[in-house]
Coordinates of C-alpha atoms in Angstrom, one line a residue:
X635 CA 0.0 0.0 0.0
X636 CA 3.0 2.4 0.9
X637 CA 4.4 1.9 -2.4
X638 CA 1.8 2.5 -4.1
X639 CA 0.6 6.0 -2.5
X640 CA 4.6 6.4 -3.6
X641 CA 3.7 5.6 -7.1
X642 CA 0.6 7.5 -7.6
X643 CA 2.4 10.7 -6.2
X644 CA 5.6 9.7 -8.2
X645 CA 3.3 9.7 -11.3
X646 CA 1.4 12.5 -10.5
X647 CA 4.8 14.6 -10.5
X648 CA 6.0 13.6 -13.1
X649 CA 2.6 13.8 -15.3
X650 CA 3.1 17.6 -14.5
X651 CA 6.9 18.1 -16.0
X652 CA 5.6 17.2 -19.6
X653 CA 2.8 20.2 -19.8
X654 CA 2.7 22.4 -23.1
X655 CA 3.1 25.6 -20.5
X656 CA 5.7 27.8 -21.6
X657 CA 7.4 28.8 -19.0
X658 CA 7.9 32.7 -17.6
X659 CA 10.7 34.7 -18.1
X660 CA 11.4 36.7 -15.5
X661 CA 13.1 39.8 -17.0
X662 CA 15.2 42.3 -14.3
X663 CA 14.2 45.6 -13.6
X664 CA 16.5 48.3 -14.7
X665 CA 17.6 50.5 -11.6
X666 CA 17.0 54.1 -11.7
X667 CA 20.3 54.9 -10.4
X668 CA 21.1 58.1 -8.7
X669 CA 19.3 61.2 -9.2
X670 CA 21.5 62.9 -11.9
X671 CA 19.6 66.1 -11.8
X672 CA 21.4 67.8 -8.5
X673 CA 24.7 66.9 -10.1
X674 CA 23.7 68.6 -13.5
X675 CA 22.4 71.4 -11.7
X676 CA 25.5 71.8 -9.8
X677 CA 27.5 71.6 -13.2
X678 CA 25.6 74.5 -14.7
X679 CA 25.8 76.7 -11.8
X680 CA 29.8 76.8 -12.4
X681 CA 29.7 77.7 -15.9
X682 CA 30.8 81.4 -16.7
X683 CA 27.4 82.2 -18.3
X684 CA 25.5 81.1 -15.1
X685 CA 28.6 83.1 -12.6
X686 CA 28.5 86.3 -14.8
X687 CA 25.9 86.2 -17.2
X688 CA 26.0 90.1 -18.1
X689 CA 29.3 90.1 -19.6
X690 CA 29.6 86.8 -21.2
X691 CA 29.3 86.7 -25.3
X692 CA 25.7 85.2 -25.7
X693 CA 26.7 83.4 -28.4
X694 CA 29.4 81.6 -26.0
X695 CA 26.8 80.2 -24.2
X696 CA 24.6 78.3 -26.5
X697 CA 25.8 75.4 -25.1
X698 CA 25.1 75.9 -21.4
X699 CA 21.5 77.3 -22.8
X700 CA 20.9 74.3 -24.1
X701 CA 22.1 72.0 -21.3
X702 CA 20.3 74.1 -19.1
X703 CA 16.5 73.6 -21.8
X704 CA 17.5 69.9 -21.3
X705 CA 17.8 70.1 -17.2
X706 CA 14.3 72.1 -17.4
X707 CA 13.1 68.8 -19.6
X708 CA 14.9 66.9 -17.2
X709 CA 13.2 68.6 -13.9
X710 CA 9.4 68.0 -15.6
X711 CA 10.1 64.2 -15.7
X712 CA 11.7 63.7 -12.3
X713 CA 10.0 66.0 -10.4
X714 CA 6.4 66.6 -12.1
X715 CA 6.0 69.0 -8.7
X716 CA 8.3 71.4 -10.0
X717 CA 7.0 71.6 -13.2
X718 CA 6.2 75.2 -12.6
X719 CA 9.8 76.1 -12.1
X720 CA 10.9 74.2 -14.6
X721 CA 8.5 76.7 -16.8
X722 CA 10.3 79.7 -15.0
X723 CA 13.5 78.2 -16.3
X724 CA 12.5 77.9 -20.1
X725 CA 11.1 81.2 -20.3
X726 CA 14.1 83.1 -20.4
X727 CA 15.4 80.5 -22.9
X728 CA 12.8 80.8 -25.1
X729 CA 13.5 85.0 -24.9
X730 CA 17.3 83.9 -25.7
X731 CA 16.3 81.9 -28.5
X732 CA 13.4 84.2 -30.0
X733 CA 16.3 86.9 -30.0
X734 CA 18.6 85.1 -31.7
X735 CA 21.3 85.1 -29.0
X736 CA 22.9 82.3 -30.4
X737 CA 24.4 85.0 -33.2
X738 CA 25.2 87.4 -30.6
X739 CA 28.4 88.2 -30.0
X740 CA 28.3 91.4 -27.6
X741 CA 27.6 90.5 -23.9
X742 CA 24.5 92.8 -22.4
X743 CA 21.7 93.9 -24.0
X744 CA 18.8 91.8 -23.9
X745 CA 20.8 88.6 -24.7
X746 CA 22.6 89.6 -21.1
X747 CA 19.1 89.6 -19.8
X748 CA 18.2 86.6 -21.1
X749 CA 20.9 85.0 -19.3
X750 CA 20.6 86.9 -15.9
X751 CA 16.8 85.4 -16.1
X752 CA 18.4 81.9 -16.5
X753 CA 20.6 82.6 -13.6
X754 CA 18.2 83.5 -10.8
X755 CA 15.6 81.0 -12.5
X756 CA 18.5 77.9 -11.7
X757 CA 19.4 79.2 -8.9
X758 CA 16.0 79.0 -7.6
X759 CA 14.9 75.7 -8.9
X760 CA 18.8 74.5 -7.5
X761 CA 17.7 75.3 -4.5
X762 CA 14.7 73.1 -4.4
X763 CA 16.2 70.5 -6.2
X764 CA 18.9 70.5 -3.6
X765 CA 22.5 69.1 -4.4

């Protein structure tokens, strides 16, 4: 009788291992990482065009411009609850851009504006941010 209850489980397993079920793949989840965004803010706030916006060439600083367009992009995705200053950040890059600043070569003006704007908008949303 012992044997037998063996058996019938012994069957009974291995009936199981010939199923048609295809079996799951269990794919990893992709880690988030740090939070990049306090380090890239920190970055921009030592570029000359963030430090001393009014006599920089505007046209020097099309680059920090548009690092700083993708840190307001940046800022909207990982932290949807500063979305608003994220807005307060691409205005005055929208002004830069409107004004063709990028062509600029003498610091001031509104171009110097323009990037004073950016400077007390990043150091603002920096702030929140933290870093």
């Amino acid at each position: 009788m012992r044997m037998r209850t063996i058996l019938v489980a012994l069957l009974l397993v291995l009936s199981g291992c010939g199923s048609a079920e295809v079996p799951v793949k269990v794919r990893p989840t992709q880690s988030t990482g740090p939070d990049v965004l306090p380090i890239k803010l920190k970055a921009l706030t030592t570029d000359q065009c963030y430090l001393a916006p009014g006599t920089e060439s505007p046209k020097g600083c099309q680059k920090y411009v548009t690092e700083l367009s993708s840190a307001a992009g940046t800022i909207r995705k990982r932290r949807p609850d500063l979305s608003s200053h994220a807005d307060v950040l691409d205005r005055p890059i929208a002004a830069f851009r409107a004004a063709n600043c990028q062509d600029v070569t003498a610091p001031g003006g509104p171009c110097g504006q323009a990037l004073g704007d950016m400077a007390t908008a990043l150091t603002s949303v920096k702030s929140l941010v933290g870093g």
